[in-house]
mmCIF file of C-alpha atoms in Angstrom:
data_model
loop_
_atom_site.group_PDB
_atom_site.id
_atom_site.type_symbol
_atom_site.label_atom_id
_atom_site.label_comp_id
_atom_site.label_asym_id
_atom_site.label_seq_id
_atom_site.Cartn_x
_atom_site.Cartn_y
_atom_site.Cartn_z
ATOM 1 C CA MET L 267 129.941 136.264 92.793
ATOM 2 C CA SER L 268 130.318 132.764 91.104
ATOM 3 C CA THR L 269 131.525 132.368 87.825
ATOM 4 C CA GLU L 270 129.283 129.347 87.230
ATOM 5 C CA VAL L 271 126.161 129.894 85.593
ATOM 6 C CA PRO L 272 123.673 130.784 88.429
ATOM 7 C CA THR L 273 121.175 128.353 89.503
ATOM 8 C CA ARG L 274 117.191 128.573 89.873
ATOM 9 C CA VAL L 275 115.820 126.995 92.871
ATOM 10 C CA GLU L 276 112.383 126.809 93.813
ATOM 11 C CA VAL L 277 111.953 127.979 97.483
ATOM 12 C CA TYR L 278 107.916 127.957 97.460
ATOM 13 C CA PRO L 279 105.495 126.642 95.023
ATOM 14 C CA ASP L 280 105.711 128.534 91.809
ATOM 15 C CA ARG L 281 108.458 130.837 93.771
ATOM 16 C CA GLU L 282 111.819 130.352 92.539
ATOM 17 C CA VAL L 283 114.935 132.397 93.132
ATOM 18 C CA VAL L 284 118.045 132.826 91.033
ATOM 19 C CA VAL L 285 121.083 131.606 93.139
ATOM 20 C CA GLU L 286 124.327 133.482 92.594
ATOM 21 C CA PHE L 287 126.483 131.789 95.212
ATOM 22 C CA ASP L 288 128.485 128.757 95.729
ATOM 23 C CA PRO L 289 125.777 125.873 96.144
ATOM 24 C CA ASP L 290 128.386 124.356 98.479
ATOM 25 C CA LEU L 291 128.230 127.254 101.027
ATOM 26 C CA THR L 292 127.437 126.472 104.417
ATOM 27 C CA PHE L 293 126.025 129.031 107.410
ATOM 28 C CA GLU L 294 125.068 128.701 110.967
ATOM 29 C CA CYS L 295 125.097 131.339 113.361
ATOM 30 C CA VAL L 296 127.725 131.392 115.986
ATOM 31 C CA ASP L 297 127.809 132.236 119.476
ATOM 32 C CA ASP L 298 129.189 135.539 120.460
ATOM 33 C CA CYS L 299 129.062 137.183 116.650
ATOM 34 C CA THR L 300 125.993 139.096 116.586
ATOM 35 C CA TRP L 301 127.805 141.261 113.651
ATOM 36 C CA CYS L 302 124.197 141.252 111.924
ATOM 37 C CA CYS L 303 122.629 143.131 114.887
ATOM 38 C CA HIS L 304 124.931 145.976 114.869
ATOM 39 C CA HIS L 305 123.046 147.610 111.786
ATOM 40 C CA GLY L 306 119.723 149.150 111.425
ATOM 41 C CA VAL L 307 117.132 146.152 110.615
ATOM 42 C CA LEU L 308 114.862 147.248 107.609
ATOM 43 C CA LEU L 309 111.242 146.560 108.373
ATOM 44 C CA TYR L 310 108.641 145.859 105.500
ATOM 45 C CA ASP L 311 105.179 146.689 106.178
ATOM 46 C CA ARG L 312 104.178 143.217 107.454
ATOM 47 C CA ASP L 313 107.218 143.257 109.883
ATOM 48 C CA LEU L 314 105.901 146.229 111.102
ATOM 49 C CA LEU L 315 102.439 144.768 111.740
ATOM 50 C CA GLU L 316 104.151 141.758 113.610
ATOM 51 C CA LEU L 317 106.326 143.914 115.373
ATOM 52 C CA ALA L 318 103.370 146.078 116.752
ATOM 53 C CA GLN L 319 101.968 143.069 118.153
ATOM 54 C CA ARG L 320 105.354 142.408 120.214
ATOM 55 C CA ALA L 321 106.493 145.708 120.821
ATOM 56 C CA ASN L 322 105.960 149.532 121.161
ATOM 57 C CA LEU L 323 106.713 151.053 117.400
ATOM 58 C CA ALA L 324 107.145 154.324 118.909
ATOM 59 C CA GLU L 325 110.086 153.509 121.070
ATOM 60 C CA ASN L 326 111.634 150.677 119.061
ATOM 61 C CA THR L 327 111.709 152.111 115.378
ATOM 62 C CA THR L 328 112.956 155.077 113.716
ATOM 63 C CA ASP L 329 112.344 156.710 110.164
ATOM 64 C CA PHE L 330 115.277 157.058 107.868
ATOM 65 C CA ARG L 331 114.816 157.868 104.061
ATOM 66 C CA GLY L 332 111.257 157.158 104.058
ATOM 67 C CA GLU L 333 111.625 153.644 105.615
ATOM 68 C CA LYS L 334 110.979 152.119 109.039
ATOM 69 C CA PHE L 335 113.993 150.622 110.613
ATOM 70 C CA VAL L 336 114.382 148.774 114.204
ATOM 71 C CA THR L 337 116.048 151.286 116.466
ATOM 72 C CA ARG L 338 119.829 151.177 116.919
ATOM 73 C CA GLU L 339 120.710 152.179 120.651
ATOM 74 C CA GLU L 340 123.495 153.022 122.919
ATOM 75 C CA LYS L 341 124.207 149.804 124.816
ATOM 76 C CA ASP L 342 126.090 149.903 128.322
ATOM 77 C CA ARG L 343 128.470 147.315 127.314
ATOM 78 C CA ASP L 344 131.673 146.496 125.303
ATOM 79 C CA ASP L 345 130.512 143.108 123.622
ATOM 80 C CA HIS L 346 127.649 142.529 121.042
ATOM 81 C CA VAL L 347 127.950 146.374 119.966
ATOM 82 C CA ALA L 348 129.217 148.091 116.847
ATOM 83 C CA GLU L 349 132.065 150.358 117.039
ATOM 84 C CA ASP L 350 129.949 153.418 118.026
ATOM 85 C CA GLY L 351 128.442 151.359 121.126
ATOM 86 C CA CYS L 352 125.537 150.694 119.249
ATOM 87 C CA ALA L 353 123.297 147.705 118.534
ATOM 88 C CA CYS L 354 119.778 146.500 117.620
ATOM 89 C CA ALA L 355 117.230 147.424 120.370
ATOM 90 C CA PHE L 356 116.513 143.917 120.750
ATOM 91 C CA LEU L 357 119.688 142.696 120.883
ATOM 92 C CA ARG L 358 120.180 141.336 124.493
ATOM 93 C CA GLU L 359 123.363 141.619 126.906
ATOM 94 C CA ASP L 360 124.038 137.920 126.206
ATOM 95 C CA GLY L 361 124.163 138.612 122.206
ATOM 96 C CA LEU L 362 120.961 136.990 121.607
ATOM 97 C CA CYS L 363 117.631 138.581 120.276
ATOM 98 C CA SER L 364 114.841 139.006 122.583
ATOM 99 C CA LEU L 365 112.415 138.908 119.734
ATOM 100 C CA HIS L 366 113.648 135.588 118.470
ATOM 101 C CA LEU L 367 113.883 133.725 121.719
ATOM 102 C CA GLU L 368 110.911 135.360 124.107
ATOM 103 C CA GLU L 369 108.580 135.986 120.927
ATOM 104 C CA ASP L 370 109.458 133.146 118.442
ATOM 105 C CA TRP L 371 109.804 135.563 115.762
ATOM 106 C CA LYS L 372 112.278 137.878 113.732
ATOM 107 C CA PRO L 373 111.810 140.627 110.940
ATOM 108 C CA THR L 374 112.317 139.360 107.334
ATOM 109 C CA ARG L 375 115.816 140.981 107.103
ATOM 110 C CA CYS L 376 117.069 138.911 110.246
ATOM 111 C CA SER L 377 115.945 135.904 108.228
ATOM 112 C CA VAL L 378 117.540 137.039 105.220
ATOM 113 C CA PHE L 379 121.047 137.428 106.792
ATOM 114 C CA PRO L 380 123.702 136.696 105.480
ATOM 115 C CA LEU L 381 122.160 136.696 102.157
ATOM 116 C CA ALA L 382 121.959 139.720 99.658
ATOM 117 C CA VAL L 383 118.626 139.877 97.641
ATOM 118 C CA TRP L 384 117.523 141.829 94.990
ATOM 119 C CA LEU L 385 115.075 141.895 91.962
ATOM 120 C CA GLU L 386 116.664 141.578 88.490
ATOM 121 C CA ASP L 387 114.907 141.239 85.237
ATOM 122 C CA GLY L 388 111.529 140.287 87.318
ATOM 123 C CA ASP L 389 113.308 137.512 88.924
ATOM 124 C CA LEU L 390 114.610 137.434 92.536
ATOM 125 C CA HIS L 391 118.287 137.032 93.036
ATOM 126 C CA VAL L 392 120.273 135.831 96.190
ATOM 127 C CA ASP L 393 123.794 135.977 96.721
ATOM 128 C CA ILE L 394 126.090 136.530 100.148
ATOM 129 C CA ARG L 395 126.307 139.996 101.176
ATOM 130 C CA ASP L 396 129.755 141.331 100.430
ATOM 131 C CA SER L 397 130.122 142.536 104.023
ATOM 132 C CA ALA L 398 129.319 139.279 105.292
ATOM 133 C CA HIS L 399 132.377 137.710 103.645
ATOM 134 C CA ASP L 400 134.367 140.269 105.825
ATOM 135 C CA HIS L 401 132.535 139.870 109.196
ATOM 136 C CA CYS L 402 130.197 136.928 109.422
ATOM 137 C CA ASP L 403 131.927 134.114 111.375
ATOM 138 C CA GLY L 404 129.061 131.676 110.511
ATOM 139 C CA LEU L 405 129.977 131.208 106.688
ATOM 140 C CA ASP L 406 131.360 127.893 106.121
ATOM 141 C CA VAL L 407 131.494 126.336 109.520
ATOM 142 C CA SER L 408 128.874 123.689 109.619
ATOM 143 C CA ASP L 409 127.071 121.133 107.544
ATOM 144 C CA ARG L 410 123.826 123.357 106.858
ATOM 145 C CA LYS L 411 123.953 124.131 103.093
ATOM 146 C CA VAL L 412 122.174 127.431 102.450
ATOM 147 C CA ILE L 413 120.961 126.364 99.163
ATOM 148 C CA ASP L 414 119.284 123.241 100.619
ATOM 149 C CA ASN L 415 117.675 125.509 103.341
ATOM 150 C CA LEU L 416 116.389 128.649 101.422
ATOM 151 C CA GLU L 417 112.879 128.479 102.887
ATOM 152 C CA ALA L 418 114.653 129.517 106.197
ATOM 153 C CA PHE L 419 116.419 132.405 104.707
ATOM 154 C CA LEU L 420 113.849 134.036 102.419
ATOM 155 C CA PRO L 421 110.473 134.345 103.926
ATOM 156 C CA GLU L 422 107.835 134.148 101.231
ATOM 157 C CA LEU L 423 106.856 137.916 101.338
ATOM 158 C CA LEU L 424 110.057 138.703 99.605
ATOM 159 C CA TRP L 425 108.419 137.865 96.292
ATOM 160 C CA GLU L 426 105.684 140.342 97.033
ATOM 161 C CA LEU L 427 107.768 143.297 97.943
ATOM 162 C CA GLU L 428 108.379 146.238 95.230
ATOM 163 C CA ASN L 429 112.086 146.489 96.609
ATOM 164 C CA PRO L 430 113.334 143.343 98.335
ATOM 165 C CA GLU L 431 116.785 144.802 97.941
ATOM 166 C CA SER L 432 118.757 143.637 101.165
ATOM 167 C CA ASP L 433 121.731 146.249 101.335
ATOM 168 C CA ARG L 434 119.740 149.295 102.707
ATOM 169 C CA GLU L 435 121.032 150.097 106.481
ATOM 170 C CA LEU L 436 120.239 152.628 108.797
#
């Protein structure tokens, strides 16, 4: 976490976020990383509705602690999988997301990565996930400043959620 005073940034009209990370931080997905796809993807209610239009929910989601997640499935390959050989059901063999490529959509949690999001004192806060510092190859490799592109990382529905906290995993 930054030692500087957090910055408030308006992401959408009348919807601001408290930024807890270095404003110079850059992020861009890099080929063959897929680390963020190795964990269960939490699905918010609106994500479930969107996913239902694109895939079979019974085959591609699972319940865990009362919340819906995209199923992690065993993959018959050595690349683009977690140590247990599993990854997101929508992660293709080439390391690309079928939902993003073929449906031009991705769940909120996928948009948010590598940010951590939480509510504190009524404000939405964002920082870089602790685990991203250790595993995400896309940090500080491009000119794309996260703070200048927050609308791409933070779908507007996050402000409507009772618990947008983003560290919940399957």
